[in-house]
Amino acid sequence: MGTYDRELIATARAMVAPGKGLLAMDESNGTCAKRFEKLGIPVTIERRRTYRELIIGTPNLADYISGAILYDETIRQSSQAGVPLVKMLEAAGMIPGIKLDLGAKDLPGCPGEKVTEGLDGLRERIAEYYQMGARFAKWRAVIAIDASIPSDTCLIVNAHALARYAALCQEGGLVPIVEPEVLIDGDHSIERCYEVTDRTLQVVFAQLRLNRVELDKMILKPSMVLSGESCSEQASVDLVAQMTVRCLRDNVPTSVPGIAFLSGGQSNERATAHLNAIHTQYGSECPWAVTFSYARAIQQPALDHWHGDDANIPEAQRRLYQRAKLNAAASMGQYMPEMEREMSMV
Ligand code: 5MM
């Protein structure tokens, strides 16, 4: 038994507890800047702190959110009242998580492809974040689709990094979220997305095994199998659910306790409807807990409403809570599109 075995199993189970999902709020400063600039919100450390406090301080968010993925800056910040944000999360009943990757950088020799960096010094960083209260972590690899990519080079180096990260997390007491994101960008068909996602997951699980990652102590955060964003023929909700579940069943061992999808540029409503269809149509084929780990598809209505104006915080929080509630309903196959209308009328 490893030092943290029992704790890792308990944390992984709690992350995908029935009726709950994860909230990704780990935007790096660059991504956060792009989202703030679009709305004319000043890109300052103080505005980022206020926004993150708005999210964490949303009343009763733990009804539907098991844990939140933080960015390095956020895990070190305190509320306006001086309470560390990580303590606020814990007190509200949510598990603190931390983004460990340092971003996707150009992959030499492979035009248009990226490799995620951050392995150097990772053991020491994990020890520090564990001390600060983090109990799980996230590392995102990005896989782009084009006629000639992804290359095997891109798939292998990214999967290797994911596996090295995951093994270090388990050694240091953090449940690794393994996130291989096949990007929605492009005009590819859903069949092509299936082919790439299938190959990606094959390579990822081969590397996880090679690096002795214990599959019962991790969470997989995949993208759904979707038509490319600019493909003229967009797959139906049912086809997305069907092909996504088929791809996962073909590749994800039953020992993995949970799958928590990313939203990956889908509209809020589509991300919720797809998760719901996975449960209502194909739930009996899923041996793992299946839920969400959305960033944009939960946060966007709140960010749009807040708009940097603190007078808007209570309504922004209500919108965040409602989006979390709808996704939690979808994670149990209990979402209905009419609930969207009810949400906007409250
Ligand atoms: C919050 O976005 C995360 C990536 O941020 P950086 O690119 O700035 O590092 C991202 O990893 C996110 O956690 C997941 O992709 C899920 O987010 P979406 O918006 O796809 O649900």
PDB file of C-alpha atoms and ligand atoms in Angstrom, residues 24-32 35 69 99 101 103 138 140 179 181 221 261-265 293-297 299, ligand 1:
ATOM      1  CA  ALA A  24     -12.691  24.186 -13.675  1.00  0.00           C
ATOM      2  CA  MET A  25     -11.654  27.707 -12.683  1.00  0.00           C
ATOM      3  CA  ASP A  26      -7.977  27.293 -13.481  1.00  0.00           C
ATOM      4  CA  GLU A  27      -7.651  29.713 -16.379  1.00  0.00           C
ATOM      5  CA  SER A  28      -4.059  30.860 -16.640  1.00  0.00           C
ATOM      6  CA  ASN A  29      -3.545  34.636 -16.647  1.00  0.00           C
ATOM      7  CA  GLY A  30      -3.344  34.654 -20.462  1.00  0.00           C
ATOM      8  CA  THR A  31      -6.679  32.862 -20.908  1.00  0.00           C
ATOM      9  CA  CYS A  32      -8.304  34.938 -18.173  1.00  0.00           C
ATOM     10  CA  ARG A  35     -12.011  36.448 -21.438  1.00  0.00           C
ATOM     11  CA  ILE A  69      -9.623  23.315 -10.008  1.00  0.00           C
ATOM     12  CA  LYS A  99      -3.668  22.937 -12.265  1.00  0.00           C
ATOM     13  CA  ASP A 101       0.682  21.911 -16.132  1.00  0.00           C
ATOM     14  CA  GLY A 103       0.767  25.224 -20.621  1.00  0.00           C
ATOM     15  CA  LYS A 138      -5.110  18.589 -13.394  1.00  0.00           C
ATOM     16  CA  ARG A 140      -4.254  19.195 -19.910  1.00  0.00           C
ATOM     17  CA  GLU A 179      -7.052  15.555 -19.490  1.00  0.00           C
ATOM     18  CA  GLU A 181      -8.389  17.347 -25.028  1.00  0.00           C
ATOM     19  CA  LYS A 221     -11.219  14.303 -18.243  1.00  0.00           C
ATOM     20  CA  PHE A 261     -15.919  15.739 -19.361  1.00  0.00           C
ATOM     21  CA  LEU A 262     -14.553  19.110 -20.413  1.00  0.00           C
ATOM     22  CA  SER A 263     -16.910  21.344 -22.412  1.00  0.00           C
ATOM     23  CA  GLY A 264     -14.310  22.335 -25.009  1.00  0.00           C
ATOM     24  CA  GLY A 265     -16.069  25.242 -26.703  1.00  0.00           C
ATOM     25  CA  SER A 293     -15.582  19.211 -15.213  1.00  0.00           C
ATOM     26  CA  TYR A 294     -16.614  22.288 -17.167  1.00  0.00           C
ATOM     27  CA  ALA A 295     -15.071  25.745 -17.163  1.00  0.00           C
ATOM     28  CA  ARG A 296     -16.720  27.837 -19.879  1.00  0.00           C
ATOM     29  CA  ALA A 297     -20.008  25.886 -19.881  1.00  0.00           C
ATOM     30  CA  GLN A 299     -18.847  30.055 -15.799  1.00  0.00           C
TER      31      GLN A 299
HETATM   32  C1  5MM B   1     -10.063  26.903 -17.734  1.00  0.00           C
HETATM   33  O1  5MM B   1      -9.487  26.470 -18.925  1.00  0.00           O
HETATM   34  C2  5MM B   1      -8.428  25.519 -18.754  1.00  0.00           C
HETATM   35  C3  5MM B   1      -7.261  25.862 -19.596  1.00  0.00           C
HETATM   36  O2  5MM B   1      -6.765  27.061 -19.199  1.00  0.00           O
HETATM   37  P1  5MM B   1      -5.367  27.536 -19.828  1.00  0.00           P
HETATM   38  O3  5MM B   1      -5.430  27.236 -21.305  1.00  0.00           O
HETATM   39  O4  5MM B   1      -5.346  28.975 -19.550  1.00  0.00           O
HETATM   40  O5  5MM B   1      -4.309  26.763 -19.129  1.00  0.00           O
HETATM   41  C4  5MM B   1      -8.840  24.176 -19.259  1.00  0.00           C
HETATM   42  O6  5MM B   1      -7.871  23.204 -18.951  1.00  0.00           O
HETATM   43  C5  5MM B   1     -10.111  23.745 -18.694  1.00  0.00           C
HETATM   44  O7  5MM B   1      -9.928  23.381 -17.359  1.00  0.00           O
HETATM   45  C6  5MM B   1     -10.650  22.540 -19.418  1.00  0.00           C
HETATM   46  O8  5MM B   1     -10.261  22.504 -20.759  1.00  0.00           O
HETATM   47  C7  5MM B   1     -12.124  22.556 -19.374  1.00  0.00           C
HETATM   48  O9  5MM B   1     -12.562  23.819 -19.775  1.00  0.00           O
HETATM   49  P2  5MM B   1     -13.739  23.946 -20.790  1.00  0.00           P
HETATM   50  O10 5MM B   1     -13.914  25.430 -20.946  1.00  0.00           O
HETATM   51  O11 5MM B   1     -13.275  23.263 -22.032  1.00  0.00           O
HETATM   52  O12 5MM B   1     -14.907  23.257 -20.133  1.00  0.00           O
END
